[in-house]
mmCIF file of C-alpha atoms in Angstrom:
data_model
loop_
_atom_site.group_PDB
_atom_site.id
_atom_site.type_symbol
_atom_site.label_atom_id
_atom_site.label_comp_id
_atom_site.label_asym_id
_atom_site.label_seq_id
_atom_site.Cartn_x
_atom_site.Cartn_y
_atom_site.Cartn_z
ATOM 1 C CA UNK A 1 0.000 0.000 0.000
ATOM 2 C CA UNK A 2 1.025 3.618 -0.395
ATOM 3 C CA UNK A 3 3.710 4.620 2.087
ATOM 4 C CA UNK A 4 4.396 1.059 3.285
ATOM 5 C CA UNK A 5 8.060 0.154 3.508
ATOM 6 C CA UNK A 6 9.555 -3.225 4.308
ATOM 7 C CA UNK A 7 13.106 -1.871 4.267
ATOM 8 C CA UNK A 8 13.671 0.374 7.305
ATOM 9 C CA UNK A 9 16.416 2.359 5.580
ATOM 10 C CA UNK A 10 14.183 2.889 2.543
ATOM 11 C CA UNK A 11 16.748 1.370 0.205
ATOM 12 C CA UNK A 12 16.115 -2.003 -1.363
ATOM 13 C CA UNK A 13 19.449 -3.811 -1.452
ATOM 14 C CA UNK A 14 18.041 -6.826 -3.293
ATOM 15 C CA UNK A 15 19.082 -7.702 -6.797
ATOM 16 C CA UNK A 16 16.111 -7.586 -9.158
ATOM 17 C CA UNK A 17 16.367 -8.661 -12.794
ATOM 18 C CA UNK A 18 13.068 -7.827 -14.465
ATOM 19 C CA UNK A 19 13.970 -9.356 -17.827
ATOM 20 C CA UNK A 20 14.064 -12.868 -16.314
ATOM 21 C CA UNK A 21 11.671 -12.129 -13.422
ATOM 22 C CA UNK A 22 14.228 -12.898 -10.721
ATOM 23 C CA UNK A 23 14.521 -11.524 -7.197
ATOM 24 C CA UNK A 24 17.367 -12.198 -4.780
ATOM 25 C CA UNK A 25 17.153 -10.859 -1.216
ATOM 26 C CA UNK A 26 19.922 -8.656 0.149
ATOM 27 C CA UNK A 27 21.307 -11.601 2.167
ATOM 28 C CA UNK A 28 20.995 -14.027 -0.756
ATOM 29 C CA UNK A 29 18.907 -16.374 1.407
ATOM 30 C CA UNK A 30 15.655 -15.862 -0.520
ATOM 31 C CA UNK A 31 15.458 -16.287 -4.279
ATOM 32 C CA UNK A 32 12.453 -16.103 -6.579
ATOM 33 C CA UNK A 33 12.864 -17.228 -10.173
ATOM 34 C CA UNK A 34 9.594 -16.131 -11.725
ATOM 35 C CA UNK A 35 10.620 -17.173 -15.209
ATOM 36 C CA UNK A 36 10.660 -20.848 -14.123
ATOM 37 C CA UNK A 37 8.371 -20.692 -11.066
ATOM 38 C CA UNK A 38 10.786 -21.608 -8.268
ATOM 39 C CA UNK A 39 11.353 -20.110 -4.819
ATOM 40 C CA UNK A 40 14.328 -21.084 -2.638
ATOM 41 C CA UNK A 41 15.159 -20.269 0.964
ATOM 42 C CA UNK A 42 18.704 -20.997 2.118
ATOM 43 C CA UNK A 43 19.731 -20.291 5.691
ATOM 44 C CA UNK A 44 21.973 -22.382 7.957
ATOM 45 C CA UNK A 45 19.091 -23.917 9.969
ATOM 46 C CA UNK A 46 16.268 -23.838 7.396
ATOM 47 C CA UNK A 47 16.178 -24.655 3.696
ATOM 48 C CA UNK A 48 13.148 -24.693 1.405
ATOM 49 C CA UNK A 49 12.508 -25.349 -2.241
ATOM 50 C CA UNK A 50 9.090 -24.856 -3.812
ATOM 51 C CA UNK A 51 7.499 -24.489 -7.184
ATOM 52 C CA UNK A 52 7.733 -26.280 -10.528
ATOM 53 C CA UNK A 53 10.508 -28.685 -9.557
ATOM 54 C CA UNK A 54 9.719 -31.694 -11.747
ATOM 55 C CA UNK A 55 12.644 -33.516 -13.367
ATOM 56 C CA UNK A 56 15.233 -30.917 -12.338
ATOM 57 C CA UNK A 57 18.218 -31.383 -10.070
ATOM 58 C CA UNK A 58 18.700 -28.901 -7.226
ATOM 59 C CA UNK A 59 21.924 -28.616 -5.302
ATOM 60 C CA UNK A 60 23.460 -26.234 -2.764
ATOM 61 C CA UNK A 61 26.007 -26.585 0.030
ATOM 62 C CA UNK A 62 23.456 -28.236 2.378
ATOM 63 C CA UNK A 63 21.495 -30.689 0.230
ATOM 64 C CA UNK A 64 20.669 -31.974 -3.224
ATOM 65 C CA UNK A 65 17.182 -32.974 -4.307
ATOM 66 C CA UNK A 66 15.318 -34.174 -7.359
ATOM 67 C CA UNK A 67 11.681 -35.135 -7.863
ATOM 68 C CA UNK A 68 9.470 -36.237 -10.746
ATOM 69 C CA UNK A 69 6.560 -34.274 -9.182
ATOM 70 C CA UNK A 70 5.705 -31.352 -11.428
ATOM 71 C CA UNK A 71 4.912 -29.070 -8.484
ATOM 72 C CA UNK A 72 5.954 -29.549 -4.858
ATOM 73 C CA UNK A 73 7.355 -27.849 -1.777
ATOM 74 C CA UNK A 74 10.151 -29.257 0.390
ATOM 75 C CA UNK A 75 11.434 -27.839 3.682
ATOM 76 C CA UNK A 76 14.458 -28.985 5.661
ATOM 77 C CA UNK A 77 14.779 -27.768 9.279
ATOM 78 C CA UNK A 78 17.384 -28.294 11.970
ATOM 79 C CA UNK A 79 15.629 -29.129 15.216
ATOM 80 C CA UNK A 80 18.733 -28.140 17.201
ATOM 81 C CA UNK A 81 20.586 -24.813 17.448
ATOM 82 C CA UNK A 82 23.165 -26.192 14.974
ATOM 83 C CA UNK A 83 23.217 -25.689 11.201
ATOM 84 C CA UNK A 84 21.638 -28.495 9.170
ATOM 85 C CA UNK A 85 25.040 -29.816 8.062
ATOM 86 C CA UNK A 86 26.019 -30.333 11.736
ATOM 87 C CA UNK A 87 22.652 -31.085 13.313
ATOM 88 C CA UNK A 88 21.804 -34.543 14.614
ATOM 89 C CA UNK A 89 18.047 -33.872 14.534
ATOM 90 C CA UNK A 90 16.509 -32.719 11.247
ATOM 91 C CA UNK A 91 12.959 -32.635 9.896
ATOM 92 C CA UNK A 92 12.187 -32.861 6.183
ATOM 93 C CA UNK A 93 8.647 -32.062 5.085
ATOM 94 C CA UNK A 94 7.023 -32.130 1.675
ATOM 95 C CA UNK A 95 3.745 -30.923 0.213
ATOM 96 C CA UNK A 96 2.632 -31.957 -3.279
ATOM 97 C CA UNK A 97 0.152 -30.349 -5.611
ATOM 98 C CA UNK A 98 -3.268 -30.649 -3.964
ATOM 99 C CA UNK A 99 -6.804 -29.372 -4.377
ATOM 100 C CA UNK A 100 -10.304 -29.981 -3.055
ATOM 101 C CA UNK A 101 -12.472 -32.582 -4.740
ATOM 102 C CA UNK A 102 -14.522 -30.856 -7.451
ATOM 103 C CA UNK A 103 -12.301 -27.781 -7.844
ATOM 104 C CA UNK A 104 -13.075 -26.029 -11.155
ATOM 105 C CA UNK A 105 -10.631 -23.727 -12.971
ATOM 106 C CA UNK A 106 -10.925 -21.459 -15.968
ATOM 107 C CA UNK A 107 -9.655 -22.809 -19.301
ATOM 108 C CA UNK A 108 -6.045 -21.656 -18.700
ATOM 109 C CA UNK A 109 -6.077 -22.888 -15.072
ATOM 110 C CA UNK A 110 -5.151 -19.394 -13.862
ATOM 111 C CA UNK A 111 -8.302 -18.758 -11.810
ATOM 112 C CA UNK A 112 -10.416 -20.900 -9.468
ATOM 113 C CA UNK A 113 -14.080 -20.780 -10.485
ATOM 114 C CA UNK A 114 -15.292 -23.198 -7.795
ATOM 115 C CA UNK A 115 -13.108 -24.208 -4.836
ATOM 116 C CA UNK A 116 -14.861 -27.577 -4.441
ATOM 117 C CA UNK A 117 -15.069 -29.383 -1.093
ATOM 118 C CA UNK A 118 -13.146 -31.966 0.918
ATOM 119 C CA UNK A 119 -11.631 -34.414 0.839
ATOM 120 C CA UNK A 120 -8.411 -32.854 -0.404
ATOM 121 C CA UNK A 121 -6.838 -34.699 -3.339
ATOM 122 C CA UNK A 122 -3.028 -34.898 -3.162
ATOM 123 C CA UNK A 123 -0.434 -36.250 -5.550
ATOM 124 C CA UNK A 124 1.965 -38.740 -4.001
ATOM 125 C CA UNK A 125 5.436 -37.289 -3.402
ATOM 126 C CA UNK A 126 8.462 -39.009 -4.900
ATOM 127 C CA UNK A 127 11.939 -37.605 -4.339
ATOM 128 C CA UNK A 128 15.573 -38.421 -3.718
ATOM 129 C CA UNK A 129 17.702 -36.386 -1.319
ATOM 130 C CA UNK A 130 21.339 -36.114 -0.378
ATOM 131 C CA UNK A 131 22.198 -34.331 2.867
ATOM 132 C CA UNK A 132 25.748 -33.062 2.831
ATOM 133 C CA UNK A 133 27.625 -33.781 6.038
ATOM 134 C CA UNK A 134 31.171 -33.107 7.203
ATOM 135 C CA UNK A 135 31.619 -36.736 8.212
ATOM 136 C CA UNK A 136 29.724 -40.008 8.148
ATOM 137 C CA UNK A 137 27.773 -40.714 11.347
ATOM 138 C CA UNK A 138 26.369 -44.272 11.395
ATOM 139 C CA UNK A 139 24.321 -43.379 14.488
ATOM 140 C CA UNK A 140 22.054 -41.146 12.366
ATOM 141 C CA UNK A 141 18.802 -42.866 11.420
ATOM 142 C CA UNK A 142 15.901 -41.907 9.155
ATOM 143 C CA UNK A 143 12.264 -42.604 9.916
ATOM 144 C CA UNK A 144 8.845 -41.657 8.564
ATOM 145 C CA UNK A 145 6.438 -39.590 10.660
ATOM 146 C CA UNK A 146 2.675 -39.336 10.279
ATOM 147 C CA UNK A 147 0.577 -36.156 10.087
ATOM 148 C CA UNK A 148 0.868 -35.544 13.858
ATOM 149 C CA UNK A 149 4.576 -36.374 14.083
ATOM 150 C CA UNK A 150 4.372 -39.956 15.357
ATOM 151 C CA UNK A 151 6.730 -42.593 13.911
ATOM 152 C CA UNK A 152 5.212 -44.765 11.165
ATOM 153 C CA UNK A 153 5.962 -48.444 10.551
ATOM 154 C CA UNK A 154 7.406 -47.744 7.107
ATOM 155 C CA UNK A 155 10.995 -48.500 6.191
ATOM 156 C CA UNK A 156 12.823 -45.530 4.680
ATOM 157 C CA UNK A 157 15.655 -46.473 2.318
ATOM 158 C CA UNK A 158 18.817 -44.538 3.158
ATOM 159 C CA UNK A 159 22.541 -45.056 2.808
ATOM 160 C CA UNK A 160 25.814 -43.259 3.281
ATOM 161 C CA UNK A 161 27.591 -42.188 0.114
ATOM 162 C CA UNK A 162 30.998 -41.155 1.362
ATOM 163 C CA UNK A 163 30.298 -38.541 4.043
ATOM 164 C CA UNK A 164 26.774 -37.762 2.839
ATOM 165 C CA UNK A 165 23.398 -39.249 3.724
ATOM 166 C CA UNK A 166 21.246 -40.278 0.767
ATOM 167 C CA UNK A 167 17.567 -41.132 1.184
ATOM 168 C CA UNK A 168 14.296 -41.392 -0.713
ATOM 169 C CA UNK A 169 10.844 -40.058 0.054
ATOM 170 C CA UNK A 170 8.304 -42.867 0.274
ATOM 171 C CA UNK A 171 4.783 -41.995 -0.982
ATOM 172 C CA UNK A 172 2.233 -41.881 1.830
ATOM 173 C CA UNK A 173 4.423 -40.374 4.540
ATOM 174 C CA UNK A 174 4.116 -36.851 5.893
ATOM 175 C CA UNK A 175 7.604 -36.105 7.239
ATOM 176 C CA UNK A 176 11.086 -37.593 7.370
ATOM 177 C CA UNK A 177 12.953 -37.320 10.642
ATOM 178 C CA UNK A 178 16.733 -37.696 10.716
ATOM 179 C CA UNK A 179 17.893 -38.280 14.258
ATOM 180 C CA UNK A 180 20.697 -39.769 16.326
ATOM 181 C CA UNK A 181 19.860 -43.099 17.902
#
């Protein structure tokens, strides 16, 4: 709105490139790539990747990820005061494309004409992740959590590749917890 400022000093230090619809925050931790529909958040204790991610490989100094899902959101959080690369308790969450049953869009799918009603229809998530670590720690385990954070009786495939932990998202789970046993 008129007169509203988000930057106290009144100077936007972010890098904006209008020709490719890209925005990078002044700290570099938030990036929006409007030309391809991807948003990234990269801080030491929280990482997120959301948008049109399908069949692309994403990689930074904390993790690598790829998914066949056309649209999805992934968030990686340290549950300790340590950075993700050092933490021994990490939560990975994912949200696929979803909509109410009976949702109706316009012809270009740019506007909702009828929001429908429950139940919510969700695509199953499929993804592979690599968490970059400074050293292998065989005491770290990976388990699936349900919608309220309770462990599920589902085996999560994971392995160490050198110093890094590699795992896969199993359709039907809500969260992955990486923890020290």
